[in-house]
Structure formats: C-alpha cells, structure tokens
Amino acid sequence: MSEKGNILYEDDVTSEWKDLSLGQLLLKQLTLHGTCVAQELFLQCIEKYRIENLILVPPLMVFLAKHPLVDKYDLSSVKVIACGAAPLSEEIYEAVTKRLNVPVIKQGYGLTETTLSVLWSTGDKAKPGSFMLAPGMSAKIIPLGEFETDKTLGPNCRGELCFKGDLIMKGYCNDEESTRATIDKDGWLHTGDVGYYDKERYFYIVDRVKELIKYKGYQVPPAELEAILLTYPGVRDAAVIGIPEEIAGELPMAFIVKQDNSNVREEDIIQYVNERVSNPKRLRGGIRFINSIPKTASGKILRRLLRDSLQSKL
C-alpha cells in the first residue's frame, strides 16, 4: 500500500503517478533540465525541430485552433496529438485536426482517485470527444443526486459517471467520512462528473455536477455553451457561469475573449448561441468581454474568479 497526499492506492496496480498541476510540471521540468516555453516559442520549436508528437492540455488546443500566430509556422511535422486534464469540445477537436491535418487526437479521462486514465481513445476507432473504457474497469451512469442507488441509466441518458476496478484508490488516508462520500458500499467511485454513453459503448464527458447552471429546474452544462461560443468567428476563448436571479434561480452568462482586431458584438453572439440551443440554455445573463479566461495549469476554468470579478464591480 502506498500513500500520495492522503490518497491510498495499490503498488502492484499503479506504476506511476501522473500530475499535471503547474507546480509539478515546473518542478519536473527543472529536475529533468527541461524548458518551459511561451506560445510563439512553442510554435517555433515545432517548426525548427520537426516535432511529431504533442502532449497538450485544452488551453493549448484552443490556441492551436483559434490563434492567428499558428498560420505563421510550418507544423506539418505533427503526426500525433494527445490531450487530457480537462474536457475538449468536439468543435475544438475538429478545428485542430483540420488546421494541422492530424487525423486523430488521442484523449484520456481520469481522476486523482482513479490513479490512471479509466477512459481513453485509441486510433481510428475514436469518435471525436468520446472515450472507451479501459481494460479491467467497469463503469455505469446513475441519476444525478442519488448516491446509494441501484438505478442505472441506459444509452444517451445523462447522469453521474461511476467507476469500479483495480485502478480505483482504496480511500482517503485517515478520512473515512470523505471515503464513504466518494466510494459507495458496493465499491463504485462517484466522480462528480456528468456524462453518458452511446449504443456503441463510447463514453462522453459533459461537465462537473457542481458546475451545472440551475435555470428554473433545468440543468445547463456550461461546457456545452462554451463549445458553441468557440465556433463563432472572432471569439478566441470563452467561459460560462450561472449568475443568481430571483425567479429563475440562475441565468447563463458568458465571458468572451475576442480575437485580435475583432469587432464582434454582444447581440450577435447571443443570437448565434440562442439559435443553437434549447430555451433553458439561452444566454439570458448576457456577455462580458475580458482579456483572458482564468484557468488552472491543467486547463480547468476558474469560474469562482469570474464570479468574484462580478461581485467586485457591484
């Protein structure tokens, strides 16, 4: 039995610990005499050294899909791209494959509590934005908000992703309460992520349960709206949060980073999104233009900071 922080896992199951936090990446780079590069230097290195394999996080994928700098460099050497640590939308997936002429982007899904990836895409069999279950693992989808339940959802029904198998942690060290709140009596790890699978058993990640916007009882995934916003010409990056509203509960609101020299207008973007979503998902909270979207080193949007920025201006 080994311990990492307060996570317990089996030595004979987990061969290495992967951590994509900023601190870990920086320390590993320095220890191994590596180099941390800026965006343009990143492109220069690919062109100069004819890099074939890239291991990226979603913010760099958005950069490759949307930034005009990319057109200045020859990236034709790139043959394989792997992406993980945060959800990657189908729109960004397709934009990168088309722009770089890379046939498939490999993806993986896992948590600290799963020790390694439990869902992963492989070669030509992968559908954009989808995953297949790792060997030796079991998965199920359960209704949201139901922990100890025997109910499972069928294909194309959204619910909470749960996993069981040898890769799952044994529990949180010296914290039985948190362990019981995460792993049920039958050994299923509850991820807190919303997802579903299709009839061919491909899995899709929708969003974090706690990130869902509650509009008049409807659950609105911010990631779905963000994926649509990123397809709008002139939008470089986007994030969506729920803002409080007395009658509806929460209203979806978008933060937008414009492309350089873009003259996109709030009303045009709102109309574009509203034409592509159901009524509860419309951007009733409006849009705010900002210089950058705050994110973690692994690409997860820091929605709390966006909410705080609104509060500070009240």
Short mmCIF file of C-alpha atoms in Angstrom, two decimals:
data_model
loop_
_atom_site.label_atom_id
_atom_site.label_comp_id
_atom_site.label_asym_id
_atom_site.label_seq_id
_atom_site.Cartn_x
_atom_site.Cartn_y
_atom_site.Cartn_z
CA MET A 1 0.00 0.00 0.00
CA SER A 2 1.34 3.44 -0.93
CA GLU A 3 0.30 6.92 0.07
CA LYS A 4 0.32 10.10 -2.04
CA GLY A 5 -1.01 13.09 -0.10
CA ASN A 6 -3.99 11.47 1.54
CA ILE A 7 -4.77 9.07 -1.34
CA LEU A 8 -4.17 5.35 -0.80
CA TYR A 9 -3.58 3.01 -3.75
CA GLU A 10 -2.07 -0.41 -4.51
CA ASP A 11 1.60 -0.51 -5.59
CA ASP A 12 1.08 -3.51 -7.85
CA VAL A 13 -1.69 -1.72 -9.75
CA THR A 14 -0.31 1.79 -10.22
CA SER A 15 3.10 2.00 -11.87
CA GLU A 16 3.47 5.78 -11.81
CA TRP A 17 1.71 8.89 -10.57
CA LYS A 18 0.82 11.48 -13.17
CA ASP A 19 0.23 15.06 -12.01
CA LEU A 20 -0.45 17.91 -14.42
CA SER A 21 -0.53 20.71 -11.84
CA LEU A 22 1.56 23.80 -12.57
CA GLY A 23 3.88 23.19 -9.64
CA GLN A 24 4.51 19.56 -10.55
CA LEU A 25 5.13 20.39 -14.21
CA LEU A 26 7.56 23.17 -13.34
CA LEU A 27 9.47 21.09 -10.78
CA LYS A 28 9.69 18.10 -13.13
CA GLN A 29 10.94 20.32 -15.96
CA LEU A 30 13.63 21.85 -13.74
CA THR A 31 14.64 18.49 -12.25
CA LEU A 32 14.97 16.92 -15.69
CA HIS A 33 16.72 20.02 -17.09
CA GLY A 34 13.72 20.71 -19.32
CA THR A 35 12.48 24.02 -20.66
CA CYS A 36 9.19 25.89 -20.23
CA VAL A 37 8.22 27.75 -23.43
CA ALA A 38 5.87 30.57 -24.37
CA GLN A 39 3.24 30.21 -27.08
CA GLU A 40 5.22 31.58 -30.02
CA LEU A 41 8.39 29.77 -28.96
CA PHE A 42 6.25 26.62 -28.76
CA LEU A 43 5.35 27.04 -32.45
CA GLN A 44 8.94 27.92 -33.40
CA CYS A 45 10.24 24.74 -31.76
CA ILE A 46 7.72 22.54 -33.58
CA GLU A 47 8.78 24.05 -36.91
CA LYS A 48 12.54 24.05 -36.21
CA TYR A 49 12.85 20.57 -34.70
CA ARG A 50 10.09 18.93 -36.77
CA ILE A 51 8.21 17.71 -33.68
CA GLU A 52 5.92 14.76 -34.42
CA ASN A 53 4.19 14.08 -31.07
CA LEU A 54 2.46 16.65 -28.85
CA ILE A 55 1.02 16.07 -25.37
CA LEU A 56 -1.25 19.02 -24.58
CA VAL A 57 -3.99 20.39 -22.34
CA PRO A 58 -7.17 22.07 -23.70
CA PRO A 59 -5.94 25.71 -23.43
CA LEU A 60 -3.15 24.88 -25.90
CA MET A 61 -5.67 23.11 -28.12
CA VAL A 62 -7.80 26.27 -28.18
CA PHE A 63 -4.62 28.21 -29.04
CA LEU A 64 -3.87 25.87 -31.96
CA ALA A 65 -7.46 26.05 -33.16
CA LYS A 66 -8.04 29.80 -32.91
CA HIS A 67 -4.85 31.87 -32.72
CA PRO A 68 -3.63 33.65 -35.89
CA LEU A 69 0.02 33.02 -34.89
CA VAL A 70 -0.40 29.37 -35.86
CA ASP A 71 -0.64 30.27 -39.56
CA LYS A 72 2.87 31.79 -39.48
CA TYR A 73 4.58 28.44 -38.81
CA ASP A 74 5.01 25.12 -40.57
CA LEU A 75 3.50 22.49 -38.26
CA SER A 76 3.22 19.77 -40.89
CA SER A 77 5.60 17.50 -38.95
CA VAL A 78 2.98 16.88 -36.24
CA LYS A 79 1.54 13.37 -36.61
CA VAL A 80 0.05 12.61 -33.18
CA ILE A 81 -1.61 14.81 -30.55
CA ALA A 82 -2.67 13.60 -27.11
CA CYS A 83 -4.86 15.77 -24.89
CA GLY A 84 -6.06 15.39 -21.32
CA ALA A 85 -6.57 17.01 -17.89
CA ALA A 86 -9.83 18.80 -18.86
CA PRO A 87 -12.73 18.33 -21.33
CA LEU A 88 -12.02 19.00 -25.01
CA SER A 89 -15.02 20.04 -27.09
CA GLU A 90 -15.80 18.33 -30.39
CA GLU A 91 -15.60 21.71 -32.13
CA ILE A 92 -12.03 22.37 -30.96
CA TYR A 93 -11.09 18.75 -31.71
CA GLU A 94 -12.27 19.12 -35.30
CA ALA A 95 -10.74 22.58 -35.71
CA VAL A 96 -7.28 21.35 -34.67
CA THR A 97 -7.40 18.18 -36.78
CA LYS A 98 -8.38 20.25 -39.81
CA ARG A 99 -5.89 23.08 -39.25
CA LEU A 100 -2.92 20.81 -38.52
CA ASN A 101 -4.05 17.94 -40.75
CA VAL A 102 -3.77 15.47 -37.87
CA PRO A 103 -6.23 12.57 -38.36
CA VAL A 104 -6.85 11.68 -34.71
CA ILE A 105 -6.34 13.38 -31.35
CA LYS A 106 -5.92 10.84 -28.56
CA GLN A 107 -7.67 11.65 -25.30
CA GLY A 108 -7.84 10.21 -21.82
CA TYR A 109 -10.04 10.69 -18.77
CA GLY A 110 -9.10 10.03 -15.18
CA LEU A 111 -9.04 11.48 -11.67
CA THR A 112 -6.55 11.52 -8.84
CA GLU A 113 -8.84 8.92 -7.23
CA THR A 114 -8.60 6.60 -10.27
CA THR A 115 -4.75 6.82 -10.26
CA LEU A 116 -4.62 6.50 -14.08
CA SER A 117 -6.91 7.01 -17.08
CA VAL A 118 -10.08 4.93 -16.90
CA LEU A 119 -11.43 6.14 -20.23
CA TRP A 120 -9.29 6.59 -23.32
CA SER A 121 -9.48 6.96 -27.08
CA THR A 122 -7.49 4.72 -29.39
CA GLY A 123 -6.50 5.32 -33.01
CA ASP A 124 -9.06 5.41 -35.78
CA LYS A 125 -11.77 3.86 -33.62
CA ALA A 126 -12.14 7.02 -31.56
CA LYS A 127 -15.11 9.28 -32.16
CA PRO A 128 -14.45 12.98 -31.63
CA GLY A 129 -14.93 13.88 -27.98
CA SER A 130 -15.56 10.28 -26.94
CA PHE A 131 -13.79 7.61 -24.89
CA MET A 132 -13.70 3.85 -24.48
CA LEU A 133 -13.48 2.08 -21.13
CA ALA A 134 -10.01 0.96 -20.09
CA PRO A 135 -9.43 -2.81 -19.76
CA GLY A 136 -10.25 -4.23 -16.33
CA MET A 137 -12.60 -1.37 -15.44
CA SER A 138 -16.38 -1.22 -15.04
CA ALA A 139 -18.50 1.90 -15.48
CA LYS A 140 -22.09 2.95 -15.01
CA ILE A 141 -24.23 6.08 -15.21
CA ILE A 142 -26.59 6.84 -12.34
CA PRO A 143 -29.25 9.55 -11.85
CA LEU A 144 -27.83 12.85 -10.60
CA GLY A 145 -28.09 13.37 -6.87
CA GLU A 146 -28.59 9.69 -6.00
CA PHE A 147 -25.61 8.15 -4.19
CA GLU A 148 -26.73 4.82 -2.73
CA THR A 149 -28.91 3.67 -5.61
CA ASP A 150 -29.43 0.55 -7.68
CA LYS A 151 -30.70 2.61 -10.62
CA THR A 152 -28.56 2.79 -13.74
CA LEU A 153 -29.21 4.80 -16.88
CA GLY A 154 -29.13 3.42 -20.40
CA PRO A 155 -27.53 4.76 -23.60
CA ASN A 156 -27.70 8.51 -24.30
CA CYS A 157 -29.03 9.35 -20.81
CA ARG A 158 -27.01 11.91 -18.88
CA GLY A 159 -26.09 11.19 -15.27
CA GLU A 160 -23.14 10.84 -12.91
CA LEU A 161 -20.19 8.72 -14.04
CA CYS A 162 -19.16 5.94 -11.64
CA PHE A 163 -16.22 3.53 -11.93
CA LYS A 164 -15.12 0.29 -10.29
CA GLY A 165 -11.94 -1.75 -10.72
CA ASP A 166 -8.33 -2.27 -9.69
CA LEU A 167 -7.25 1.26 -10.62
CA ILE A 168 -9.58 2.87 -8.09
CA MET A 169 -7.98 4.20 -4.90
CA LYS A 170 -8.54 2.33 -1.64
CA GLY A 171 -9.68 5.54 0.08
CA TYR A 172 -8.56 8.82 1.63
CA CYS A 173 -5.93 8.33 4.32
CA ASN A 174 -7.31 8.98 7.83
CA ASP A 175 -10.56 10.36 6.40
CA GLU A 176 -13.26 7.70 6.45
CA GLU A 177 -16.05 10.25 6.09
CA SER A 178 -14.72 11.56 2.75
CA THR A 179 -14.09 8.00 1.59
CA ARG A 180 -17.70 6.99 2.30
CA ALA A 181 -18.90 10.11 0.47
CA THR A 182 -16.91 9.14 -2.63
CA ILE A 183 -16.93 5.31 -2.76
CA ASP A 184 -20.25 3.60 -2.06
CA LYS A 185 -20.81 0.31 -0.22
CA ASP A 186 -20.50 -1.67 -3.46
CA GLY A 187 -17.11 -0.17 -4.33
CA TRP A 188 -18.25 2.30 -7.01
CA LEU A 189 -16.29 5.55 -7.18
CA HIS A 190 -18.60 8.53 -7.74
CA THR A 191 -16.72 11.02 -9.91
CA GLY A 192 -18.93 14.10 -9.65
CA ASP A 193 -18.80 14.33 -13.45
CA VAL A 194 -21.82 14.31 -15.75
CA GLY A 195 -21.56 12.00 -18.73
CA TYR A 196 -23.29 9.40 -20.88
CA TYR A 197 -22.53 6.57 -23.29
CA ASP A 198 -23.98 5.76 -26.70
CA LYS A 199 -25.23 2.47 -28.11
CA GLU A 200 -21.70 1.54 -29.20
CA ARG A 201 -20.44 1.98 -25.63
CA TYR A 202 -18.49 5.15 -26.32
CA PHE A 203 -18.47 7.49 -23.32
CA TYR A 204 -18.85 11.27 -23.36
CA ILE A 205 -17.98 13.77 -20.61
CA VAL A 206 -20.44 16.65 -20.29
CA ASP A 207 -19.40 18.69 -17.24
CA ARG A 208 -18.86 18.67 -13.49
CA VAL A 209 -22.05 18.15 -11.46
CA LYS A 210 -21.24 21.18 -9.31
CA GLU A 211 -20.69 23.35 -12.41
CA LEU A 212 -24.22 22.84 -13.78
CA ILE A 213 -26.30 26.00 -14.01
CA LYS A 214 -29.77 25.61 -12.49
CA TYR A 215 -32.29 27.54 -14.61
CA LYS A 216 -35.92 27.06 -13.50
CA GLY A 217 -35.16 23.47 -12.52
CA TYR A 218 -33.30 22.70 -15.77
CA GLN A 219 -29.63 21.73 -15.62
CA VAL A 220 -27.50 23.66 -18.09
CA PRO A 221 -23.89 22.45 -18.72
CA PRO A 222 -21.54 25.44 -19.16
CA ALA A 223 -19.17 23.34 -21.30
CA GLU A 224 -21.89 22.85 -23.92
CA LEU A 225 -22.38 26.60 -24.30
CA GLU A 226 -18.61 27.22 -24.30
CA ALA A 227 -18.15 24.76 -27.15
CA ILE A 228 -20.72 26.66 -29.24
CA LEU A 229 -19.19 30.05 -28.41
CA LEU A 230 -15.77 28.86 -29.58
CA THR A 231 -17.19 28.19 -33.05
CA TYR A 232 -18.20 31.84 -33.50
CA PRO A 233 -15.80 33.80 -35.75
CA GLY A 234 -13.90 36.38 -33.77
CA VAL A 235 -14.12 34.54 -30.44
CA ARG A 236 -10.75 33.30 -29.16
CA ASP A 237 -11.84 31.87 -25.81
CA ALA A 238 -14.98 31.65 -23.70
CA ALA A 239 -16.33 30.67 -20.30
CA VAL A 240 -19.88 30.43 -18.96
CA ILE A 241 -21.16 30.76 -15.40
CA GLY A 242 -24.55 30.99 -13.73
CA ILE A 243 -25.48 34.32 -12.17
CA PRO A 244 -28.15 34.50 -9.44
CA GLU A 245 -31.67 35.53 -10.42
CA GLU A 246 -34.62 35.65 -8.03
CA ILE A 247 -37.24 33.91 -10.20
CA ALA A 248 -35.19 31.58 -12.43
CA GLY A 249 -32.52 30.67 -9.88
CA GLU A 250 -29.55 31.18 -12.21
CA LEU A 251 -29.04 32.67 -15.68
CA PRO A 252 -26.27 31.54 -18.07
CA MET A 253 -23.74 34.33 -18.64
CA ALA A 254 -20.71 34.24 -20.94
CA PHE A 255 -17.25 35.76 -20.65
CA ILE A 256 -15.63 36.26 -24.07
CA VAL A 257 -12.05 36.85 -25.21
CA LYS A 258 -12.05 38.41 -28.68
CA GLN A 259 -9.65 37.59 -31.45
CA ASP A 260 -7.22 40.42 -32.21
CA ASN A 261 -8.88 43.24 -34.17
CA SER A 262 -12.26 41.53 -33.92
CA ASN A 263 -15.40 43.67 -33.82
CA VAL A 264 -17.83 41.01 -32.61
CA ARG A 265 -20.93 42.35 -30.87
CA GLU A 266 -22.73 41.00 -27.83
CA GLU A 267 -26.14 40.85 -29.51
CA ASP A 268 -24.78 38.90 -32.49
CA ILE A 269 -23.10 36.29 -30.29
CA ILE A 270 -26.20 35.88 -28.13
CA GLN A 271 -28.35 35.36 -31.22
CA TYR A 272 -25.84 32.84 -32.61
CA VAL A 273 -25.93 30.78 -29.41
CA ASN A 274 -29.68 31.05 -28.84
CA GLU A 275 -30.36 29.69 -32.34
CA ARG A 276 -28.42 26.53 -31.47
CA VAL A 277 -29.69 25.63 -28.00
CA SER A 278 -32.94 24.83 -26.25
CA ASN A 279 -34.81 27.57 -24.39
CA PRO A 280 -33.30 26.99 -20.89
CA LYS A 281 -29.75 27.24 -22.29
CA ARG A 282 -30.08 30.71 -23.80
CA LEU A 283 -27.60 33.36 -22.64
CA ARG A 284 -30.10 35.34 -20.60
CA GLY A 285 -27.32 36.61 -18.34
CA GLY A 286 -25.63 38.41 -21.22
CA ILE A 287 -21.97 38.65 -22.19
CA ARG A 288 -18.92 40.36 -20.72
CA PHE A 289 -15.75 40.87 -22.78
CA ILE A 290 -12.46 40.29 -20.93
CA ASN A 291 -8.76 39.95 -21.82
CA SER A 292 -8.27 36.34 -20.70
CA ILE A 293 -10.13 33.41 -19.12
CA PRO A 294 -8.64 32.40 -15.73
CA LYS A 295 -7.68 28.72 -15.79
CA THR A 296 -5.69 26.19 -13.82
CA ALA A 297 -2.45 24.79 -15.23
CA SER A 298 -4.40 21.77 -16.49
CA GLY A 299 -6.92 23.92 -18.35
CA LYS A 300 -9.90 23.92 -15.99
CA ILE A 301 -11.78 27.21 -15.97
CA LEU A 302 -11.64 29.04 -12.63
CA ARG A 303 -15.30 30.02 -12.54
CA ARG A 304 -15.02 31.21 -8.96
CA LEU A 305 -12.71 34.01 -10.08
CA LEU A 306 -15.18 35.02 -12.77
CA ARG A 307 -17.97 35.17 -10.19
CA ASP A 308 -15.72 37.16 -7.87
CA SER A 309 -14.99 39.64 -10.65
CA LEU A 310 -18.71 40.32 -10.99
CA GLN A 311 -19.12 40.81 -7.25
CA SER A 312 -16.22 43.27 -7.10
CA LYS A 313 -17.92 45.50 -9.67
CA LEU A 314 -21.28 45.64 -7.88
#
